[in-house]
CSV table of C-alpha atoms and ligand atoms in Angstrom, one decimal:
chain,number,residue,atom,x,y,z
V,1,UNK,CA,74.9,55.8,97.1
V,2,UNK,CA,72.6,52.8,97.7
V,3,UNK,CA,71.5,51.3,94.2
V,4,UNK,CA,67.7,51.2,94.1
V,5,UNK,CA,66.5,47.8,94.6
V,6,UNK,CA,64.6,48.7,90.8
V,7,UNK,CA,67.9,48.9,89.5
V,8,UNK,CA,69.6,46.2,90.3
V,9,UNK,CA,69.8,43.5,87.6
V,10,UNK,CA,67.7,41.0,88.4
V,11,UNK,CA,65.1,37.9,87.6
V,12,UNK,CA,62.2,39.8,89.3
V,13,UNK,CA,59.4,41.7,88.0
V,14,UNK,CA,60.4,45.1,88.9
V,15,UNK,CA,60.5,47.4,86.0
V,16,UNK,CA,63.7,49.2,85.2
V,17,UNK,CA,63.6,52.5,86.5
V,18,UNK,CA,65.7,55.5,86.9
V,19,UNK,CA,67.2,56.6,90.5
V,20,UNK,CA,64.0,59.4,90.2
V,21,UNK,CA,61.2,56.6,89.5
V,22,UNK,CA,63.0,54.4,92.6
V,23,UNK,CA,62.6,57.5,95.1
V,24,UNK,CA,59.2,58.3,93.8
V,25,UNK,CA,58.2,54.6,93.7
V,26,UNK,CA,59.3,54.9,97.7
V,27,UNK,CA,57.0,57.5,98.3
V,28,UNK,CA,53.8,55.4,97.1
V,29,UNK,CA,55.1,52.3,98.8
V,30,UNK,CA,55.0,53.8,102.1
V,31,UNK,CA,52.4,56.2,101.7
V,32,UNK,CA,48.9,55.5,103.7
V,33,UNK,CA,47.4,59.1,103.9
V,34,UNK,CA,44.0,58.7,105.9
V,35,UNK,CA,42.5,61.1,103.0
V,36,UNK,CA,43.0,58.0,100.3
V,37,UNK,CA,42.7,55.2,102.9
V,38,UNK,CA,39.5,56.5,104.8
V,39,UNK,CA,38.0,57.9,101.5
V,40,UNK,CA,38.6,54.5,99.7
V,41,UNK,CA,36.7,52.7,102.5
V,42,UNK,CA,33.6,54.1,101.7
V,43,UNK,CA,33.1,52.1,99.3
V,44,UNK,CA,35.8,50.6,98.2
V,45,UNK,CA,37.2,52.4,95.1
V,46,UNK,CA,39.9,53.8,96.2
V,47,UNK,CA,41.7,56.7,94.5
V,48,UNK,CA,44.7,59.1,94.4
V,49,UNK,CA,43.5,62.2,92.8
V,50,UNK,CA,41.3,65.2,93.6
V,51,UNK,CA,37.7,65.5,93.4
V,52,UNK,CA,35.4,68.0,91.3
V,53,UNK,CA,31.9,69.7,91.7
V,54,UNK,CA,30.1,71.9,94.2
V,55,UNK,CA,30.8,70.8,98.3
V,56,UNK,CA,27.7,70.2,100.4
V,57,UNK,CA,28.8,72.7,103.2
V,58,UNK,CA,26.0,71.0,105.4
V,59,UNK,CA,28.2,68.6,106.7
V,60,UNK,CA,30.1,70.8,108.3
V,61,UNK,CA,27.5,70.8,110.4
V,62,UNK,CA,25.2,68.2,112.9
V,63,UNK,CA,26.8,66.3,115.4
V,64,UNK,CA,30.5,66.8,116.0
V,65,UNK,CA,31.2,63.0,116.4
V,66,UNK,CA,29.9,62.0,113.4
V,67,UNK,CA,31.2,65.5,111.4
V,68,UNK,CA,34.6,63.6,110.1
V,69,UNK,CA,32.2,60.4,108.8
V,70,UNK,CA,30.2,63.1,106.6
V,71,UNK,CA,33.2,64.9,105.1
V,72,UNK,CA,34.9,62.0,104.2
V,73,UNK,CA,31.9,60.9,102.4
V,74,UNK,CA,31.5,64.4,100.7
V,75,UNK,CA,35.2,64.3,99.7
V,76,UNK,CA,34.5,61.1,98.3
V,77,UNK,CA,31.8,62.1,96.2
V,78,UNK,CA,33.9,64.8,94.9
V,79,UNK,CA,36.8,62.1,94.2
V,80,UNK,CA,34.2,59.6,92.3
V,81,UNK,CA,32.9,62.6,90.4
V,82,UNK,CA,36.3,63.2,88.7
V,83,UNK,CA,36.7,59.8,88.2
V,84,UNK,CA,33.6,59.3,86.0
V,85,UNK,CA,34.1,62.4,84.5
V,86,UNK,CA,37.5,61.2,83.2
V,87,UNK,CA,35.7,57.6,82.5
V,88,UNK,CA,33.1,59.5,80.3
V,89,UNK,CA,35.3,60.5,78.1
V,90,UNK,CA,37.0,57.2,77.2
V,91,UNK,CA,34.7,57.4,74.2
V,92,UNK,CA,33.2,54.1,72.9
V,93,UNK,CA,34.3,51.0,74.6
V,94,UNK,CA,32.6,47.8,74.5
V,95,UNK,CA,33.3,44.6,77.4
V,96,UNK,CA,36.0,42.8,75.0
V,97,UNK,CA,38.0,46.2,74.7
V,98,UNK,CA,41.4,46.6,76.5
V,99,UNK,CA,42.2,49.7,78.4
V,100,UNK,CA,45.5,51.3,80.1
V,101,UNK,CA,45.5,52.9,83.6
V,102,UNK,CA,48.9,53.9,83.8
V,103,UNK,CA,49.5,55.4,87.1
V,104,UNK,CA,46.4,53.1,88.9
V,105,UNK,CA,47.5,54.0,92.4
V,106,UNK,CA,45.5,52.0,94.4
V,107,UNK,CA,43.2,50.6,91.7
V,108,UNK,CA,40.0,52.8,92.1
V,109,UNK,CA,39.8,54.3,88.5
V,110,UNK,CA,40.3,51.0,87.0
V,111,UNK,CA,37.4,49.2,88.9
V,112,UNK,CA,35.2,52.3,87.7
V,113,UNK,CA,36.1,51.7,83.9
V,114,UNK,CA,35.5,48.1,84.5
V,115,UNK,CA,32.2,48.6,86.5
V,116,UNK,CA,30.9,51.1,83.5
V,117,UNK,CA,32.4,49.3,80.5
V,118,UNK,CA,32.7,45.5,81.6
V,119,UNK,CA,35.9,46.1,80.1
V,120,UNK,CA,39.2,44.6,80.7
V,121,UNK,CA,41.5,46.8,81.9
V,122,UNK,CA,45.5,46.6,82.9
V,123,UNK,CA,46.2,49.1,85.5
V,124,UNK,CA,50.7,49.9,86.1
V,125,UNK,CA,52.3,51.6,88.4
V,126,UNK,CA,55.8,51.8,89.9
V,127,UNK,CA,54.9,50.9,93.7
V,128,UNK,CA,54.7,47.0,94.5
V,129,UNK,CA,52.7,48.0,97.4
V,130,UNK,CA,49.7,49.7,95.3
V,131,UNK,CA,50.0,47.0,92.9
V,132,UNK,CA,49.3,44.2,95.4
V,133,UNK,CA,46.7,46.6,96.7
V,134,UNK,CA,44.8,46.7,93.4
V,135,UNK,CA,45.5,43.5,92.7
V,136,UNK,CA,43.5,42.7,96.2
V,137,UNK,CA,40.8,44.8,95.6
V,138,UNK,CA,39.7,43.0,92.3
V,139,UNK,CA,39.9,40.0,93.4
V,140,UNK,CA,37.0,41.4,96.4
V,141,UNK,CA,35.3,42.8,93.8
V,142,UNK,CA,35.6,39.3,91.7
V,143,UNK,CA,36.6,41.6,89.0
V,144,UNK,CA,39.9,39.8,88.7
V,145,UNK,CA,39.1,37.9,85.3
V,146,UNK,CA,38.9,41.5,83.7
V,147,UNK,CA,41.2,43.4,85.8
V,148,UNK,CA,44.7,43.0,86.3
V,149,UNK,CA,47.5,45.2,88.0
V,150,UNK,CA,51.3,45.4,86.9
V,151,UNK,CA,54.3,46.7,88.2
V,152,UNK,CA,55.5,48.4,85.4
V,153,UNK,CA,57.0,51.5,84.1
V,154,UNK,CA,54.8,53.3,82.1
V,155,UNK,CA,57.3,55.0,79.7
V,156,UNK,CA,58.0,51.1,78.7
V,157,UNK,CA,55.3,48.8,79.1
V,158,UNK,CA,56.5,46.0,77.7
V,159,UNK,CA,52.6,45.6,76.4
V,160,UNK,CA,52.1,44.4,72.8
V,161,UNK,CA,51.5,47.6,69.8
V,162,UNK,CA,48.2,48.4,69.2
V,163,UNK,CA,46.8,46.6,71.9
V,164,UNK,CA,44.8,49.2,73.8
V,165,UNK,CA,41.6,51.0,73.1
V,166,UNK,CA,42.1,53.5,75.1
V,167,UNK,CA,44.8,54.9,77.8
V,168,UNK,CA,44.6,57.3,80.8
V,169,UNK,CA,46.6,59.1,83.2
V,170,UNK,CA,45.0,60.3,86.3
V,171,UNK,CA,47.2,63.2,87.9
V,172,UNK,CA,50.3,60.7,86.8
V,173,UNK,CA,52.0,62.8,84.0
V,174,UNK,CA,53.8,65.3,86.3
V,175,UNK,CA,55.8,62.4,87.5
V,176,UNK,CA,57.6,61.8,83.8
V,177,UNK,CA,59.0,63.1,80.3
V,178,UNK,CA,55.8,63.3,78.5
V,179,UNK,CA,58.0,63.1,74.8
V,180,UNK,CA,58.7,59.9,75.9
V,181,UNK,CA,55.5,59.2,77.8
V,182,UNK,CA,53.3,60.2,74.5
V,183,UNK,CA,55.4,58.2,72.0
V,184,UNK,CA,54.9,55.1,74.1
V,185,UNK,CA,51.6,55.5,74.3
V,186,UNK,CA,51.1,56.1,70.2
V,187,UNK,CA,52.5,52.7,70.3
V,188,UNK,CA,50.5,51.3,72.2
V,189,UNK,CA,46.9,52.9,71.4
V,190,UNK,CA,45.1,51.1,68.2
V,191,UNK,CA,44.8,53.6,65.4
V,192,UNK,CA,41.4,55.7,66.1
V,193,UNK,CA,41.9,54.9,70.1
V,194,UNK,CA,41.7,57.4,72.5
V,195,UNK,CA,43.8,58.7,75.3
V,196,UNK,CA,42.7,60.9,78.2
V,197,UNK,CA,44.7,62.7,80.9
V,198,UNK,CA,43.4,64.7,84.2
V,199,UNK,CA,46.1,66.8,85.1
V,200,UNK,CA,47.5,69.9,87.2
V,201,UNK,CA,49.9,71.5,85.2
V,202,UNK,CA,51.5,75.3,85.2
V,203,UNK,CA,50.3,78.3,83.3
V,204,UNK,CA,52.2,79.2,80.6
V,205,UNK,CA,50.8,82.9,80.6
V,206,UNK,CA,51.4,83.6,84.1
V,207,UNK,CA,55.2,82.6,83.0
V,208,UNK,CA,57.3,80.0,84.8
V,209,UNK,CA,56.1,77.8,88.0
V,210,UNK,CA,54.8,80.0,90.9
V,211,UNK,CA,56.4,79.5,94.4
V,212,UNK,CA,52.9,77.2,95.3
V,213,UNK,CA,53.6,75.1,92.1
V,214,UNK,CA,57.1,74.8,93.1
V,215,UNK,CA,55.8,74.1,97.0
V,216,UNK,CA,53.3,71.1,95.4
V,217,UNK,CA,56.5,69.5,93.2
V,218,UNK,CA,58.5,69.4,96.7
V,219,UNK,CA,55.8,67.2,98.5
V,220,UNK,CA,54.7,65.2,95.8
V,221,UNK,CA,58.5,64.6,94.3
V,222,UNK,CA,56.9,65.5,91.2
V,223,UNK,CA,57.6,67.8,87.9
V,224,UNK,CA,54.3,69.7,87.0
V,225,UNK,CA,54.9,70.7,83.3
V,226,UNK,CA,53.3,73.5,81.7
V,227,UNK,CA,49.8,73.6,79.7
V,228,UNK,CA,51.9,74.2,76.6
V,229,UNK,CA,53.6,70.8,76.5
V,230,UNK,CA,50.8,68.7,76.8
V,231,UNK,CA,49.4,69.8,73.3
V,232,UNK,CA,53.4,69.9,72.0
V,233,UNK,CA,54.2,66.4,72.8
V,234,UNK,CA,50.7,65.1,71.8
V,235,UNK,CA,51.3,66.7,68.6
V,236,UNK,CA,54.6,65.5,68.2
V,237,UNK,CA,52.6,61.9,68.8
V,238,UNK,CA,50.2,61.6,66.6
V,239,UNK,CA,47.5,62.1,69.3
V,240,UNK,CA,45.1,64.9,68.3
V,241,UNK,CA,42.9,67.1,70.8
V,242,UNK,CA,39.4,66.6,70.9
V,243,UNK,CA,38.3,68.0,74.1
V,244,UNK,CA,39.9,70.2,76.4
V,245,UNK,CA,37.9,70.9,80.1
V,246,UNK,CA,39.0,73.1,82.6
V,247,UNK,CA,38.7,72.2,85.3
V,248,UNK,CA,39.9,74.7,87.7
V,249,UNK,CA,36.6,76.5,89.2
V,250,UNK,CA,35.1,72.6,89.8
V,251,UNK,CA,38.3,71.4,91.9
V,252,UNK,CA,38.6,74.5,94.0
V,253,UNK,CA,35.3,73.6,96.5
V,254,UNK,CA,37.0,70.2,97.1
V,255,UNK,CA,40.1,71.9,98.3
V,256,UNK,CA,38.2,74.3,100.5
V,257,UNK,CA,36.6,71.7,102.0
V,258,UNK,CA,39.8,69.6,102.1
V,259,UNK,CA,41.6,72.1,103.7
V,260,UNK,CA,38.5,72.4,106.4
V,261,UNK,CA,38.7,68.6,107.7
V,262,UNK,CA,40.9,66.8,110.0
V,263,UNK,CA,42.1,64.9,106.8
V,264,UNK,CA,44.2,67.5,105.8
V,265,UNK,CA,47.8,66.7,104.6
V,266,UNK,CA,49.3,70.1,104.5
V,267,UNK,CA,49.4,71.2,100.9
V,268,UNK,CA,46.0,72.3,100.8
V,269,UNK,CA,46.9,76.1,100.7
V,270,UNK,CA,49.2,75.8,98.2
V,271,UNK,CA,46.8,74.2,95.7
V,272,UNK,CA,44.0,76.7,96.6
V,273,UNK,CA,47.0,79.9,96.2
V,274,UNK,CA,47.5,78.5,93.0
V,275,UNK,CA,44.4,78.0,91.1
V,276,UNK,CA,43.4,81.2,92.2
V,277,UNK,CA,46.3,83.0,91.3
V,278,UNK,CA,46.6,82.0,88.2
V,279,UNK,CA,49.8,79.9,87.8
V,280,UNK,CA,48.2,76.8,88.0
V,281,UNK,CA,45.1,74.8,86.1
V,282,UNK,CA,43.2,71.6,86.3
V,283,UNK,CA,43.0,70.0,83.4
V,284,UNK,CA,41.2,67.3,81.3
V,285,UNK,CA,42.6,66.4,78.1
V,286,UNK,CA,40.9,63.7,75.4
V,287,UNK,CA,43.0,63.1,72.2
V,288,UNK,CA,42.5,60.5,69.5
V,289,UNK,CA,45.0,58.3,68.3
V,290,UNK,CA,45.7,59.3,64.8
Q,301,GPP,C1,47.0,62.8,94.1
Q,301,GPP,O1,47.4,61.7,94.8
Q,301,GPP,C2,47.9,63.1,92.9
Q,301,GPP,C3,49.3,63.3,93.0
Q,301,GPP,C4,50.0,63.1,94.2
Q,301,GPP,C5,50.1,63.7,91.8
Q,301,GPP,C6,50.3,65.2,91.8
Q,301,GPP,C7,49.1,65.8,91.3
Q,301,GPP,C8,49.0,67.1,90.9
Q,301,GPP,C9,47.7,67.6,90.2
Q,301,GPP,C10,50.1,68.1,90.9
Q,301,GPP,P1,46.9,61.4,96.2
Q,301,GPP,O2,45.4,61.3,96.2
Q,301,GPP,O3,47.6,60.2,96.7
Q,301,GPP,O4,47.3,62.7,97.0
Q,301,GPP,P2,46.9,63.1,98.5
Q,301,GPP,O5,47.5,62.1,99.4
Q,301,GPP,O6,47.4,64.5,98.7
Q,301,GPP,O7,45.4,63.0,98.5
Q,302,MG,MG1,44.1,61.8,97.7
């Protein structure tokens, strides 16, 4: 077996990472789905994760050569709408505060907590190619002062104790050990700070993952954990609840409509068999570093 060029010992930048993290890592590096690349042009936040709130149906229809152009804009609201929903819950933050986007994909949801909070923000992930991505997109934005992009591993930052006000993951968790992901991250939040995750994760009373749950970890190379050890391992982490939103009726309209457009990757049905069989839930957690 090839050793993953992460893994190799080495002077560079490139965060140690398992042979898991390296294949993952491989996905994201070479991954250029119109739905994130033509829904980031918009307007230039772009983002990897879903989007919530009622769908316009009305694009649908009008003139069929401009039809694509108006869904992608509707799917974009969605996606923008999760995003600040998320941001809202950050809680206090003022423009010298420091904030974590581990799992920044492309940079979108960092250059909306920045754009609210004048905030600095340090946005990781494992993928060099949506790190320089980011990193390009703040510099358009001349946000660059404030926002900076790392590749880094986000169950070891490297990043000083107590240096972040608050810390989010935006549909990242399923991709690691969230014992080890919480404990870093009680670390790394100041006492009082808070942390916030958007998430997909399985239902622990319709039992163990469904065969759609199962068909979502396949395509993404992920590991959706159940409901249950979100609020384990954040107990276990000194992080305490404050605000749990389902989210599952909002996201479902974006998925219709996903599912509907010529931007369509494939796993569409699975997501909409799940949420409305019960097996799988949208998520938003907010939890205060105690
Ligand atoms: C969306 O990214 C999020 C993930 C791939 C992580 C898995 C999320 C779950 C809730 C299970 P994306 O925007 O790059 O995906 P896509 O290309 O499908 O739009
Ligand atoms: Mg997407």
């Amino acid at each position: 077996m090839t050793t993953p060029t992460a893994l190799r010992t080495s002077t560079t930048a490139a965060p140690a990472v398992s042979h898991y993290q390296a294949s993952v890592a491989d996905y994201w590096n070479r991954e250029k789905n119109p739905v994130n690349l033509r829904l980031g042009d918009v307007d230039g936040f772009y983002h990897h994760h879903y989007g919530i709130g009622d769908v316009d149906w009305s694009v649908l229809q009008g003139p069929q050569d401009t039809r694509d152009e108006r869904v992608v804009a509707e799917l974009h609201r969605l996606e923008s709408a999760q995003a600040d929903v998320l941001a809202d819950h950050l809680g206090v933050v003022g423009s010298e505060d420091r904030l974590l986007d581990s799992g920044c994909g492309r940079g979108g949801g960092s250059l909306v907590a920045n754009k609210r909070f004048d905030c600095h923000v340090d946005g990781i992930s494992i993928s060099e190619t949506q790190v320089a991505f980011a990193t390009a997109q703040a510099k358009k934005r001349g946000v660059d002062d404030k926002v900076r992009f790392h590749l880094k591993n986000m169950l070891d930052t490297g990043f000083d104790t107590g240096s972040f006000r608050a810390v989010w993951n935006n549909e990242s968790t399923m991709y690691v050990d969230l014992s080890v992901l919480f404990a870093e991250y009680a670390r790394l939040l100041v006492r009082g700070g808070r942390y916030v995750t958007i998430t997909g994760c399985y239902n622990d009373t319709y039992g163990l993952p469904s065969r759609e749950v199962s068909t979502i970890n396949a395509h993404y190379i992920c590991d959706i954990h159940p409901r249950s050890a979100y609020f384990r391992e954040m107990a276990n982490n000194r992080l305490v609840p404050i605000s749990v939103v389902d989210l599952t009726a909002a996201t479902v309209p974006y998925w219709e409509l996903r599912a509907k457009s010529s931007l369509a990757t494939g796993i569409e049905d699975a997501f909409l068999t799940a949420y409305k069989n019960g097996s799988f839930q949208y998520l938003l957690i907010a939890a205060d570093r105690i």
